[in-house]
Short mmCIF file of C-alpha atoms and ligand atoms in Angstrom, two decimals:
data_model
loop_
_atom_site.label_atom_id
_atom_site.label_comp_id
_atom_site.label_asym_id
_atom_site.label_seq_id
_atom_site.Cartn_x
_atom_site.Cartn_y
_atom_site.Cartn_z
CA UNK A 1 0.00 0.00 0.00
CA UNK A 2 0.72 3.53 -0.39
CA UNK A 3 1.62 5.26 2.75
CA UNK A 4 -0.83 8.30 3.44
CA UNK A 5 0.42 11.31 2.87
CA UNK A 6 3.11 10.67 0.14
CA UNK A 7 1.63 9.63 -3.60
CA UNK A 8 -0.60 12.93 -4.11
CA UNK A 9 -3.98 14.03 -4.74
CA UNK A 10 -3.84 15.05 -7.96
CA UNK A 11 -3.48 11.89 -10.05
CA UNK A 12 0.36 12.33 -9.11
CA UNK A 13 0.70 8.24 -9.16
CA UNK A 14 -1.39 8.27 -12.11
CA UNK A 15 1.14 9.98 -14.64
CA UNK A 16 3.56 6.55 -13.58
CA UNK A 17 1.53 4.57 -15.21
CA UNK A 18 3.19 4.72 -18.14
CA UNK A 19 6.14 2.96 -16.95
CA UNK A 20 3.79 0.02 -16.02
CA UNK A 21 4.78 -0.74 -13.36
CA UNK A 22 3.88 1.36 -10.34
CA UNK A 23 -0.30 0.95 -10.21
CA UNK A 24 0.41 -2.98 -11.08
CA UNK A 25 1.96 -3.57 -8.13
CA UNK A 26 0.36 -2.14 -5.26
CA UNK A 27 -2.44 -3.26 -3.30
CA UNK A 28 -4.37 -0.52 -2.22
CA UNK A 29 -3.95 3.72 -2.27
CA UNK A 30 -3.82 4.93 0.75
CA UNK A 31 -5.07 8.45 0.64
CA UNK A 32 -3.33 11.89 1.80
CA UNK A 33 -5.11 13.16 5.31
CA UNK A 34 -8.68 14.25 4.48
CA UNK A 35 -10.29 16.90 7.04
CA UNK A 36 -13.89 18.38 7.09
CA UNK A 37 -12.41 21.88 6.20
CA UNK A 38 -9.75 22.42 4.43
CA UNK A 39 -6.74 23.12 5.76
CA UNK A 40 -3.98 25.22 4.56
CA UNK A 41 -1.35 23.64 6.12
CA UNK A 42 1.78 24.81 8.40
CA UNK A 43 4.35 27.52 7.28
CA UNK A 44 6.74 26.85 4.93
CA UNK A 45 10.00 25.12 4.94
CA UNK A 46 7.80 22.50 5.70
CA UNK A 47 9.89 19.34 4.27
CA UNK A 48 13.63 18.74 5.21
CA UNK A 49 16.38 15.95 4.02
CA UNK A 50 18.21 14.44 6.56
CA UNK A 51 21.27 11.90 6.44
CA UNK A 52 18.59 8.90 6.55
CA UNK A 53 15.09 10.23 5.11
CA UNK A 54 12.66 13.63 5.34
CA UNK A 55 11.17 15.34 8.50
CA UNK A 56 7.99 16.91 7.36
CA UNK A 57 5.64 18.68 8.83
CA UNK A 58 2.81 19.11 5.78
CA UNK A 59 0.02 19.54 8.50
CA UNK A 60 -2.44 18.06 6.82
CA UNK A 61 -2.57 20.74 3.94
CA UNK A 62 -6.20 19.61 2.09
CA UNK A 63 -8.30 20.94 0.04
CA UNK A 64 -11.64 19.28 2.79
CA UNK A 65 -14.15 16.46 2.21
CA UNK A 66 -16.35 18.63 -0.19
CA UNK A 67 -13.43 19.04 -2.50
CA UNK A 68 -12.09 15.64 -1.81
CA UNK A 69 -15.69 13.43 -2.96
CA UNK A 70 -16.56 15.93 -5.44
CA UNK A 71 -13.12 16.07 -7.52
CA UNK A 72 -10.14 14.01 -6.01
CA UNK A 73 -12.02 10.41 -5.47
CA UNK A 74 -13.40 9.88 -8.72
CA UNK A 75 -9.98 10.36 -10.05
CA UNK A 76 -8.19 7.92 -7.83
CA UNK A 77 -10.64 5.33 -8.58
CA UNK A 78 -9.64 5.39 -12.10
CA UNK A 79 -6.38 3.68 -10.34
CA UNK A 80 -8.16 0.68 -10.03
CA UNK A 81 -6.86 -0.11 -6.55
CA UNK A 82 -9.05 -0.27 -3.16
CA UNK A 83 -9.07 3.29 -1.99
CA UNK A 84 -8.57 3.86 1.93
CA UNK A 85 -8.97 7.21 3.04
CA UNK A 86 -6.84 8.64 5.75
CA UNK A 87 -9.09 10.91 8.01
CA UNK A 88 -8.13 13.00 10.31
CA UNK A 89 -10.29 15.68 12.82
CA UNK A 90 -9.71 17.98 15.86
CA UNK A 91 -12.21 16.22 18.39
CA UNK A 92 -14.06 13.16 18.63
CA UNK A 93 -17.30 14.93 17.43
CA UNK A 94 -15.69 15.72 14.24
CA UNK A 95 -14.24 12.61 13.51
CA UNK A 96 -17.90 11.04 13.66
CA UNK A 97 -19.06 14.10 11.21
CA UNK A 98 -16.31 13.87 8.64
CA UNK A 99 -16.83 9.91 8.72
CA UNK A 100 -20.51 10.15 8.01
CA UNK A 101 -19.75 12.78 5.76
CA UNK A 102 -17.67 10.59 3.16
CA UNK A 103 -20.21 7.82 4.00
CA UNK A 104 -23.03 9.56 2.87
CA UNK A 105 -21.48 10.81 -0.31
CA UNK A 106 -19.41 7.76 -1.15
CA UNK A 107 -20.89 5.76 -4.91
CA UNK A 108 -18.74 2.88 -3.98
CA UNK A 109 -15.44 3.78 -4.28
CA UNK A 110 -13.91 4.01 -0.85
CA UNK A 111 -12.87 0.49 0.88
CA UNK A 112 -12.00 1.76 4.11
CA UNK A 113 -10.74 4.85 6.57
CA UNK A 114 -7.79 4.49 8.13
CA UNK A 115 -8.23 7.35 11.39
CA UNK A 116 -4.90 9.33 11.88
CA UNK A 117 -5.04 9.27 15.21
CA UNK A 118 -0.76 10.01 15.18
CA UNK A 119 -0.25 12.83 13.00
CA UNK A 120 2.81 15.05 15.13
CA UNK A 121 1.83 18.31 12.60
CA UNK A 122 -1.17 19.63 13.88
CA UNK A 123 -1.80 21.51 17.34
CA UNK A 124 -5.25 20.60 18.08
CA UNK A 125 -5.94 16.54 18.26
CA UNK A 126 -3.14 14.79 16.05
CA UNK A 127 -0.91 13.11 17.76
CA UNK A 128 -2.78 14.09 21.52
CA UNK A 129 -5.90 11.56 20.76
CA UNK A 130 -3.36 8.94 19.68
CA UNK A 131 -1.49 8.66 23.13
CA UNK A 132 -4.36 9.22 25.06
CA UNK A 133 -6.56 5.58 25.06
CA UNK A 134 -9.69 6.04 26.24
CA UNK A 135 -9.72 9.07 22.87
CA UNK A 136 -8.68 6.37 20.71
CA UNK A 137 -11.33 3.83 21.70
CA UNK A 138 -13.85 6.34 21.34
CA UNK A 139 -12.69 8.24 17.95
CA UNK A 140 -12.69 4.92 16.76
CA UNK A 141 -16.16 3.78 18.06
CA UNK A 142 -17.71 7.29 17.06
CA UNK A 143 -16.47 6.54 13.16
CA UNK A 144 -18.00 3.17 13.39
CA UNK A 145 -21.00 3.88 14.17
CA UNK A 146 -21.34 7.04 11.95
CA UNK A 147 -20.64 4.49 9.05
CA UNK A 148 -22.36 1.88 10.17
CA UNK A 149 -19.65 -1.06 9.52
CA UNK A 150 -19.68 -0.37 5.92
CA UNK A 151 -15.87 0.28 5.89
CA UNK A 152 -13.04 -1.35 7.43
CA UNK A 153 -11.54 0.72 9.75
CA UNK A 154 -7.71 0.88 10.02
CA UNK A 155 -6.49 2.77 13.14
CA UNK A 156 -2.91 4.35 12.43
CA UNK A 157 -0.88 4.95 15.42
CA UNK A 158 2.27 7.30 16.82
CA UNK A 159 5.35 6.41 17.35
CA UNK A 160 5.71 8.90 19.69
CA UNK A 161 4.93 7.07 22.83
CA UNK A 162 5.77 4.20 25.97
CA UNK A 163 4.18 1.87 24.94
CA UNK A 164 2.44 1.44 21.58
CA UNK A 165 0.03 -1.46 23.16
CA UNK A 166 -1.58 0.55 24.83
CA UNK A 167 -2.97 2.64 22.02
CA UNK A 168 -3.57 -0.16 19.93
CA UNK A 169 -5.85 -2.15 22.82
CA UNK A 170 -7.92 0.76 22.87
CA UNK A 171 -8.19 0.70 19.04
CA UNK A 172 -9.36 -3.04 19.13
CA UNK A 173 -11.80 -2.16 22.22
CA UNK A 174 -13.12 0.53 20.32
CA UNK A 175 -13.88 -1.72 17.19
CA UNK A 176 -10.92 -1.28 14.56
CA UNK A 177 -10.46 -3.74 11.95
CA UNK A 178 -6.62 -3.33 11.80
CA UNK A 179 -3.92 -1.00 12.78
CA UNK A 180 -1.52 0.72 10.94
CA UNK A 181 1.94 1.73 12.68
CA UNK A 182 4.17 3.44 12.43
CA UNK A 183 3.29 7.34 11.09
CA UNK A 184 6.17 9.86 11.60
CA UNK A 185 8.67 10.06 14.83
CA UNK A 186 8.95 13.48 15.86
CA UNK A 187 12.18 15.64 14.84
CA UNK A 188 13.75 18.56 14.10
CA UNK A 189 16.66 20.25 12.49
CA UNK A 190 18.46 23.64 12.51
CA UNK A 191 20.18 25.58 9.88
CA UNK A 192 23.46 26.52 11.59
CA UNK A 193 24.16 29.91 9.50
CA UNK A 194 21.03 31.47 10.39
CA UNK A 195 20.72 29.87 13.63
CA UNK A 196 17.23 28.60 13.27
CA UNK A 197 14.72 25.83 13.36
CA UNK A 198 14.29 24.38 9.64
CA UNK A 199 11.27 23.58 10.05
CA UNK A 200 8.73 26.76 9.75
CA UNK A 201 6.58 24.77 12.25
CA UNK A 202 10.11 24.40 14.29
CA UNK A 203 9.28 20.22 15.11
CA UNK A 204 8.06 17.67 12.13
CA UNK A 205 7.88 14.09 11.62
CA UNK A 206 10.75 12.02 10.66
CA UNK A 207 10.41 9.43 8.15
CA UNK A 208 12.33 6.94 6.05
CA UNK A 209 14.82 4.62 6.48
CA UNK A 210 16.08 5.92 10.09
CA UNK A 211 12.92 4.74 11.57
CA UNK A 212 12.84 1.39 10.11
CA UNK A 213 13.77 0.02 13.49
CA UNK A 214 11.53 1.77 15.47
CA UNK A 215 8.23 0.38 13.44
CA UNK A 216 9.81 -2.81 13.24
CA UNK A 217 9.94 -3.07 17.02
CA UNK A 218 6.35 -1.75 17.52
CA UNK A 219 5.05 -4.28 15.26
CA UNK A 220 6.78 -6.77 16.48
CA UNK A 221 5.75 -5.94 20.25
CA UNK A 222 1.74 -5.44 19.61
CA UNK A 223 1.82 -9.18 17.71
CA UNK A 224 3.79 -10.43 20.71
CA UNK A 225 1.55 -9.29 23.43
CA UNK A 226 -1.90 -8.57 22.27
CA UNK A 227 -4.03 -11.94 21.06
CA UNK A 228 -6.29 -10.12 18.64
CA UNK A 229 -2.88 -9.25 16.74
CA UNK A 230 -1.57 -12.71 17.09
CA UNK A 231 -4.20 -14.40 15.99
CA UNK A 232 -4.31 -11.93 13.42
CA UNK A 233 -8.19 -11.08 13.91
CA UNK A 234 -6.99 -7.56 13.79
CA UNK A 235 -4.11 -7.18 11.51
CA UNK A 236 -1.31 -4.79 10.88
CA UNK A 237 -0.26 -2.75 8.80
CA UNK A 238 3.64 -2.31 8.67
CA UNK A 239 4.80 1.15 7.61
CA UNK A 240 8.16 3.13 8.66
CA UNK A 241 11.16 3.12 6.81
CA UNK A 242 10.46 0.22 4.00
CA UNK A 243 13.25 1.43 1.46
CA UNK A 244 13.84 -2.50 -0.04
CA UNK A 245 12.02 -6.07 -0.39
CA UNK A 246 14.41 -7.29 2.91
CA UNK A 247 12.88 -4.19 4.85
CA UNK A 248 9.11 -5.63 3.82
CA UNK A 249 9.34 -9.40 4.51
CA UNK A 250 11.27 -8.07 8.10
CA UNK A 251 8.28 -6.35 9.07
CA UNK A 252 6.21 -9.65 7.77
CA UNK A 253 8.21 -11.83 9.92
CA UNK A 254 7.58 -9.39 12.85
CA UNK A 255 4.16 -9.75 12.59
CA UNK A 256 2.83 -7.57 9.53
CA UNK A 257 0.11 -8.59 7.36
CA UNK A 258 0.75 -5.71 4.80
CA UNK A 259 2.96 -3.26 4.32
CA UNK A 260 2.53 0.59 3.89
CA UNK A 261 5.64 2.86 1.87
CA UNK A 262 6.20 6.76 1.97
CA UNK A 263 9.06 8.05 1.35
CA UNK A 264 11.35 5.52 -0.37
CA UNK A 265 8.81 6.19 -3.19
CA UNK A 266 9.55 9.97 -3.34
CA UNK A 267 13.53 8.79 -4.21
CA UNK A 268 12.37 5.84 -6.80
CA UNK A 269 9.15 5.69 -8.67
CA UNK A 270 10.12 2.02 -9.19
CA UNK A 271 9.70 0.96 -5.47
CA UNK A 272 6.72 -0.69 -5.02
CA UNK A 273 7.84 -3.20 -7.97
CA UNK A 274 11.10 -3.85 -6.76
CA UNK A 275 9.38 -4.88 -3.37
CA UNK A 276 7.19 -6.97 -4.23
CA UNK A 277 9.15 -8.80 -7.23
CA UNK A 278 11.67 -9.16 -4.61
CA UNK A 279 9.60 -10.62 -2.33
CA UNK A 280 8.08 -13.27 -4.62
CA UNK A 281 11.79 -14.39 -5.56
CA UNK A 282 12.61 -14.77 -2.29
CA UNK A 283 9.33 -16.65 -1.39
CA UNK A 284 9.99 -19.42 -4.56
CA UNK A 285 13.64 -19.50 -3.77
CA UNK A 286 12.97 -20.44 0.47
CA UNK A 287 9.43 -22.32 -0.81
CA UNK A 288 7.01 -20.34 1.72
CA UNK A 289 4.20 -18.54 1.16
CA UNK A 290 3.44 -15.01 2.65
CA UNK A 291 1.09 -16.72 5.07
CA UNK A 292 3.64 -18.83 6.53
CA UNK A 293 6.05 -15.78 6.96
CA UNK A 294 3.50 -13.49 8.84
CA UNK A 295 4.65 -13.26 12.70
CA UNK A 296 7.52 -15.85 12.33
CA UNK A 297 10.01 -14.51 14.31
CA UNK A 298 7.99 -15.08 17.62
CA UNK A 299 7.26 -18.70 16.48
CA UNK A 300 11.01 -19.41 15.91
CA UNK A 301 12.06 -17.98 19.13
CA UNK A 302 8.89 -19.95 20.58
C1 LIG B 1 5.17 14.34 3.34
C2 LIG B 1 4.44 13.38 4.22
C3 LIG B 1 3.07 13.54 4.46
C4 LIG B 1 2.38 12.67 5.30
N1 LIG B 1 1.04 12.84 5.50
C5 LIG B 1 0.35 11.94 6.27
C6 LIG B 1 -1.06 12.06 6.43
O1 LIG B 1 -1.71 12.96 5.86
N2 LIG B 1 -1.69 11.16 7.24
C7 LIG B 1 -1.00 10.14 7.86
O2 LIG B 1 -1.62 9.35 8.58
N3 LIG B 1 0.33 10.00 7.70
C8 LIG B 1 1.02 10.86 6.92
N4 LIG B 1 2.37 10.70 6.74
C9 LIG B 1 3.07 9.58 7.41
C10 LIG B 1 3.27 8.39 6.45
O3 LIG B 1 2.05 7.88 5.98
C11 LIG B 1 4.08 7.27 7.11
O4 LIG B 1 3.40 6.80 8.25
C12 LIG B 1 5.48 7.71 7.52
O5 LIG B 1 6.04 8.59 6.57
C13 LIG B 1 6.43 6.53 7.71
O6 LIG B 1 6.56 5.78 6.52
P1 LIG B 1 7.80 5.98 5.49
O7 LIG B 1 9.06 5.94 6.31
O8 LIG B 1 7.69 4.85 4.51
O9 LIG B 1 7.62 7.30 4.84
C14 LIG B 1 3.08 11.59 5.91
C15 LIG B 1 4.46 11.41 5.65
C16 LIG B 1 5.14 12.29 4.83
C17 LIG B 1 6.62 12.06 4.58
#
């Protein structure tokens, strides 16, 4: 899948079609954060390279829901892919108005949400509701309910906590389908001439191949310890850092059902072939299937 955030709104992924190889090969799109209103955004610098990947901090820059059924859908469902949307609100209430929003407008052509309950760019909810449990389970609950189980719901989750069980017990108390983990790890950087913050927003999310680790752990650590994960009734979503086919299938032997990738796409349009050709040679060459590789680490170190 597409991480959210990182493959446009305009058709972006579209123009790649030509090469053939970058719709072909994913499994869903993942959409950018949608909001009720739209949103203009943080100040500007808002996206910065760093040794080891990007710290952004976007802050949810959309054009609203309105904008987003009326002209952006219908265009990514000429991709041909299942389309999640990535929602995102500043209360509870709002979550439950922008779900039922989409809901009510949707033809057919969403799949599921996935609730950005972990974005670090945003002052009011954001990253607050996603380390705070008892928000999650009902955010999560309140979408439900406004769409009335017609979607699956994908809770995404921060980083940028203890413990990232905690969190995601709340998200499977409050009725998600899966989870999705990890969204950005919070960073900054400073321009040493002018003695300043990057960052117009000062702190952004850090992405790419530097947090590889980190996801890799949480994933690992929410199969481990909660049953609905291990028994994969609720399944993850791996995303942080997946720059090759060797960073996927780690996250599917952690415990990963499906894998989500941001930024190693905005270096190489080719990505999402590479990882999953690579994949499939490396399942025929060991003889397993994906099923058999999903949580195996805990199984080989009983
Ligand atoms: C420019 C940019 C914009 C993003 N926007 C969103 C967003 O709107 N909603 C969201 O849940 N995550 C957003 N993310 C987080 C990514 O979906 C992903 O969780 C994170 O970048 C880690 O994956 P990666 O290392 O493969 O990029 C954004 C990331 C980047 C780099």
């Amino acid at each position: 899948m597409t991480a959210s955030g990182t493959s446009g709104t305009k058709g972006e992924i579209e123009n790649l079609r030509r090469s053939e190889r970058v719709l072909d090969h994913l499994g869903a799109f993942v959409t950018k954060g949608v909001t009720l209103e739209p949103r203009l955004g943080n100040p500007q610098q808002r996206l910065v390279e760093t040794r080891t990947g990007c710290i952004n901090s976007i802050g949810l820059q959309n054009s609203g829901a309105k904008v987003f059924m009326a002209e952006e859908l219908p265009r990514m469902a000429a991709y041909g892919l299942p389309l999640i949307v990535n929602i995102s609100a500043g209360s509870v209430e709002e979550f439950g108005q922008l779900a039922a929003f989409l809901s009510e407008r949707d033809t057919g052509l969403i799949s599921g949400l996935e609730i950005n309950v972990s974005c670090p760019n945003i002052r009011e909810g954001g990253m607050a509701f996603g380390t705070n449990p008892k928000l999650v389970e009902k955010i999560v609950k309140t979408v439900r309910k406004a769409t009335g189980g017609r979607y699956v719901i994908i809770t995404k989750l921060t980083p940028n906590i203890t413990d990232i069980t905690v969190p995601a017990r709340a998200a499977i108390a409050g009725g998600t389908d899966a989870l999705s983990m990890i969204n950005t790890v919070r960073g900054m950087a400073i321009n040493i001439e002018t003695r300043k913050p990057l960052l117009g927003n000062v702190q952004g999310g850090l992405s790419g191949p530097a947090i590889k680790p980190i996801g890799l752990a949480m994933v690992y650590q929410c199969f481990k310890s909660i049953p609905e994960c291990n028994d994969r009734r609720v399944p993850i979503v791996g995303i942080g850092g997946i720059t090759y086919w060797q960073d996927a299938l780690e996250y599917i032997m952690a415990g990963a059902t499906a894998v989500g990738i941001g930024t190693a796409w905005f270096v190489d349009t080719d990505v999402f072939a590479e990882i999953a050709t690579g994949m499939q040679s490396y399942l025929k060459k060991h003889n397993f299937t994906i099923e058999q590789l999903i949580g195996i680490v805990h199984r080989v170190n009983g």
